[in-house]
CSV table of C-alpha atoms in Angstrom, one decimal:
chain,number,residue,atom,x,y,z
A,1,UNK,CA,124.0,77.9,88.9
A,2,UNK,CA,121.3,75.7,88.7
A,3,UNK,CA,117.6,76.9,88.5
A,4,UNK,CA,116.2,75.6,91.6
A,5,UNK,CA,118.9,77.5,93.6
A,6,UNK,CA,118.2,80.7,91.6
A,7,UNK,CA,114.5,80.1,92.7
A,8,UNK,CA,115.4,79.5,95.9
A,9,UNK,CA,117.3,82.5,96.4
A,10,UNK,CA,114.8,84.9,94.6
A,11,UNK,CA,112.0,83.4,96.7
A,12,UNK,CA,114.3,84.2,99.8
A,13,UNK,CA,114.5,87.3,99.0
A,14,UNK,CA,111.0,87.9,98.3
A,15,UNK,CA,109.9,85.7,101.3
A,16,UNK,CA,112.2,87.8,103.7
A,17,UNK,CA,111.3,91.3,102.6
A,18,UNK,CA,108.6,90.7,105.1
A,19,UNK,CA,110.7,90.1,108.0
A,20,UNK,CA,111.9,93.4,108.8
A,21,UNK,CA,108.1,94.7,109.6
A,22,UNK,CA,107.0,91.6,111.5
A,23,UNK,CA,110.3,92.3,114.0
A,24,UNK,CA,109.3,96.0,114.2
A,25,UNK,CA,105.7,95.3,114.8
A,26,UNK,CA,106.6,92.8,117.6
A,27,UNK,CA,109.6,95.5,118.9
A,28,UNK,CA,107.0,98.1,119.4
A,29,UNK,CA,103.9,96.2,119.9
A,30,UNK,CA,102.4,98.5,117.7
A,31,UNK,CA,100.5,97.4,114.3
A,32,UNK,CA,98.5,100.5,113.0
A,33,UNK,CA,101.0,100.6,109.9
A,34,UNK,CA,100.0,97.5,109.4
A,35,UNK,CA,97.0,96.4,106.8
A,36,UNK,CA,94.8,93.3,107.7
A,37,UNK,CA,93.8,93.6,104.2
A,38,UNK,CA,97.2,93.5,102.2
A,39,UNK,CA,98.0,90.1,104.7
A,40,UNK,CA,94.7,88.3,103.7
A,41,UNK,CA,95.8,89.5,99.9
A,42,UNK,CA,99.3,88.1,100.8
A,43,UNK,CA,98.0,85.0,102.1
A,44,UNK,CA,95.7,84.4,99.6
A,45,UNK,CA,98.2,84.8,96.7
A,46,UNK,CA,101.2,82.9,98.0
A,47,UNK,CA,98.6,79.9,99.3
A,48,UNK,CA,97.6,80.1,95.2
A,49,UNK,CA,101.9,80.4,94.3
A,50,UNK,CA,102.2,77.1,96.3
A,51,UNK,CA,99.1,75.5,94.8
A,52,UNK,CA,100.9,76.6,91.2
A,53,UNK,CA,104.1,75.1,92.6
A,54,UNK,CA,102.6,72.0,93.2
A,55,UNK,CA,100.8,71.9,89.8
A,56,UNK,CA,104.1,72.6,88.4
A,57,UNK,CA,106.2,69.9,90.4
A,58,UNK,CA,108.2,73.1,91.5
A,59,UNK,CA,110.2,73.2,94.5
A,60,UNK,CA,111.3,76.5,94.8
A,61,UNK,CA,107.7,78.0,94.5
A,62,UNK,CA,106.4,75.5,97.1
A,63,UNK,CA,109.3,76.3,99.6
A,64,UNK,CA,109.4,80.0,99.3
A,65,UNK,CA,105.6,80.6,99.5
A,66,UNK,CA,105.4,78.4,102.2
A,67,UNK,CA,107.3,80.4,104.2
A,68,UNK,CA,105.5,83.2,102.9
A,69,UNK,CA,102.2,82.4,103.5
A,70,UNK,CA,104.4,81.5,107.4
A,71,UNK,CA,105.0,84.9,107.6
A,72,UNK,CA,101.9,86.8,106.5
A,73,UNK,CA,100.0,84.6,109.0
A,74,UNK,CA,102.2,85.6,111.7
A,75,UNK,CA,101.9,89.2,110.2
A,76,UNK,CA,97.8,89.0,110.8
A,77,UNK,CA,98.2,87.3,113.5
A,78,UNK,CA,100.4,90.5,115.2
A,79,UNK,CA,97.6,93.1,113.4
A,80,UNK,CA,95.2,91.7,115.4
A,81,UNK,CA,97.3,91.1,118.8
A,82,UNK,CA,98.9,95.1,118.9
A,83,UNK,CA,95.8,97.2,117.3
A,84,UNK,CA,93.2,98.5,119.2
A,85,UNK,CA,89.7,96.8,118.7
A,86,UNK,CA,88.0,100.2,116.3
A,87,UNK,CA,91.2,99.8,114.0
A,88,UNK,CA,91.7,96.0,113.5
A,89,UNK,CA,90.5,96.2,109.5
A,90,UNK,CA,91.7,99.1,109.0
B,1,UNK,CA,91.4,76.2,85.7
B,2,UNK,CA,94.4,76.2,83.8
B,3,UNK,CA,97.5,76.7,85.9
B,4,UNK,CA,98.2,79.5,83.6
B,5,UNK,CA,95.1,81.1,85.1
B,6,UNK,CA,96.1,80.1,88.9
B,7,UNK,CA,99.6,81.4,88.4
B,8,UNK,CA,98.5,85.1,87.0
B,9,UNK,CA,95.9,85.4,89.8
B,10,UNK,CA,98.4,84.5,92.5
B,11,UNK,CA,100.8,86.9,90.8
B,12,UNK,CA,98.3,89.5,90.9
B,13,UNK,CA,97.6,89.2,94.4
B,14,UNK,CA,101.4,89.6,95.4
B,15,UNK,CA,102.1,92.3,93.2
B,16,UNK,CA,99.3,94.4,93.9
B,17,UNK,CA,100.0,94.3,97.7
B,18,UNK,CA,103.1,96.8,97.1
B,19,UNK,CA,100.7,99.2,95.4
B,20,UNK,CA,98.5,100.8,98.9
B,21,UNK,CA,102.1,101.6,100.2
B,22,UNK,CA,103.2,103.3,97.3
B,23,UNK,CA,99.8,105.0,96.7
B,24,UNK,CA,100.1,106.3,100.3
B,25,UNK,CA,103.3,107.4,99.7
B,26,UNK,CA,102.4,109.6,96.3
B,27,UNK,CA,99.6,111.0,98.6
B,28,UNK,CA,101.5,112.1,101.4
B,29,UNK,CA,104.4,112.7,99.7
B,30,UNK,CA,106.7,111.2,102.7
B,31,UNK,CA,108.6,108.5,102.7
B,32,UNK,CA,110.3,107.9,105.7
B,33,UNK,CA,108.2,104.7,106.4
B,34,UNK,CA,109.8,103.2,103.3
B,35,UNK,CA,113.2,101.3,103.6
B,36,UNK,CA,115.1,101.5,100.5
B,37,UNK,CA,117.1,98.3,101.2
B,38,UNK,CA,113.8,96.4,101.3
B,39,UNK,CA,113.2,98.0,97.8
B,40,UNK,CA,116.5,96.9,96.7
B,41,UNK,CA,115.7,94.0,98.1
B,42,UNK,CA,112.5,93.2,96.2
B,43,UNK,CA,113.8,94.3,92.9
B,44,UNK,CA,116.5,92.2,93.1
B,45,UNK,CA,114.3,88.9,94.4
B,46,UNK,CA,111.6,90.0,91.7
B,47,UNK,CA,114.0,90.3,89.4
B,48,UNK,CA,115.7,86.6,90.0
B,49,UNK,CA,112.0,85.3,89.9
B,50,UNK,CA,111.8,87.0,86.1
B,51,UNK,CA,115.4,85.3,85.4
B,52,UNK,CA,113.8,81.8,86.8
B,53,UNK,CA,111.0,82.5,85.0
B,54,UNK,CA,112.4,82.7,81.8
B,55,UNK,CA,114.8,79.1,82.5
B,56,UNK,CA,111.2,77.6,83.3
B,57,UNK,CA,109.4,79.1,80.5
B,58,UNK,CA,107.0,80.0,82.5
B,59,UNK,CA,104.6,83.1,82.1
B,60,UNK,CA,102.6,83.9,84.9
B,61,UNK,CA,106.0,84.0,86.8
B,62,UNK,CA,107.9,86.0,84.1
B,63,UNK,CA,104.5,88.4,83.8
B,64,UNK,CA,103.5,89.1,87.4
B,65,UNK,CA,107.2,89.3,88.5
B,66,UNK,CA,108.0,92.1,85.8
B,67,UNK,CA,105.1,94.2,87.0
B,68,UNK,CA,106.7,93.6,90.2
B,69,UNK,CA,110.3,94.7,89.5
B,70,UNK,CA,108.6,97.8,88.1
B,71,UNK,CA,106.6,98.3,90.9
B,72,UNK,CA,109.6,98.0,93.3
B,73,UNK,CA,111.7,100.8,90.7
B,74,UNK,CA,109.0,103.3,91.2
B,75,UNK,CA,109.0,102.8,95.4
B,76,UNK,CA,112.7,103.0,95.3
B,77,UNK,CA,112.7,106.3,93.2
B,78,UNK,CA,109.4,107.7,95.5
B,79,UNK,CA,112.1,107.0,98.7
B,80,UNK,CA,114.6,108.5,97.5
B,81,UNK,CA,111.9,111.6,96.3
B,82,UNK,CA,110.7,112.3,99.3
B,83,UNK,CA,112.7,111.5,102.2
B,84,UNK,CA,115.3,114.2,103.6
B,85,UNK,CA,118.8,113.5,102.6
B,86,UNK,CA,120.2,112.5,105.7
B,87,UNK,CA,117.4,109.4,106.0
B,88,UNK,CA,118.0,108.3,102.5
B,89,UNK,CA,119.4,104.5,103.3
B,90,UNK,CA,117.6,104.1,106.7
């Protein structure tokens, strides 16, 4: 097997580990489980995992964070959408 | 700043957001709002990144992603700690 599809598929599976919680979140309209914090931490580091992917010339970094970085806006984006107003950074 | 530096950081920041959960989790001592196949999930994808890593010589992935796969061993073993029998898997 070839690295890049090793990457690939261990950056799928890190990507996607996200997934389930974004589809319950948007099932039960409901994000107090949810921490604004740990996104913005999320976004933050795979933005910087692409950056080091680009440094690198590194496919499978850029295109796995990428999607990351997808997700854990979306993932903020829901915290804010489904909590009530006093909770939203908490 | 050296890539090396960019690739840690980033590395930090993705690890690190798995610890809140698992630090809740000690507290309470509950885990039904784990999922182990998420767990199983991340160790394996962590573990892949370690792998591609260590094709790529590359330490800030082989670093970050082994404190991941550990991180990832101890949420698995705190599920299967404290959640009832019967929710083991869910």
């Amino acid at each position: 097997m070839s690295d890049q599809v090793i990457g690939i598929i261990a950056g799928i599976l890190t990507s996607a580990s996200t997934l389930p919680q974004l589809i319950k979140t948007i099932k039960k309209k409901e994000a107090s489980d949810l921490s604004a914090y740990i996104f913005i931490m999320l976004i933050v580091g795979t933005g910087l995992w692409v950056y080091y992917g680009v440094l690198k010339d590194d496919i499978p970094i850029i295109a796995t964070n990428s999607f990351s970085v997808l997700l854990n806006v979306i993932g903020l984006f829901l915290k804010f959408k489904y909590s009530p107003k006093e909770e939203m950074l908490s």
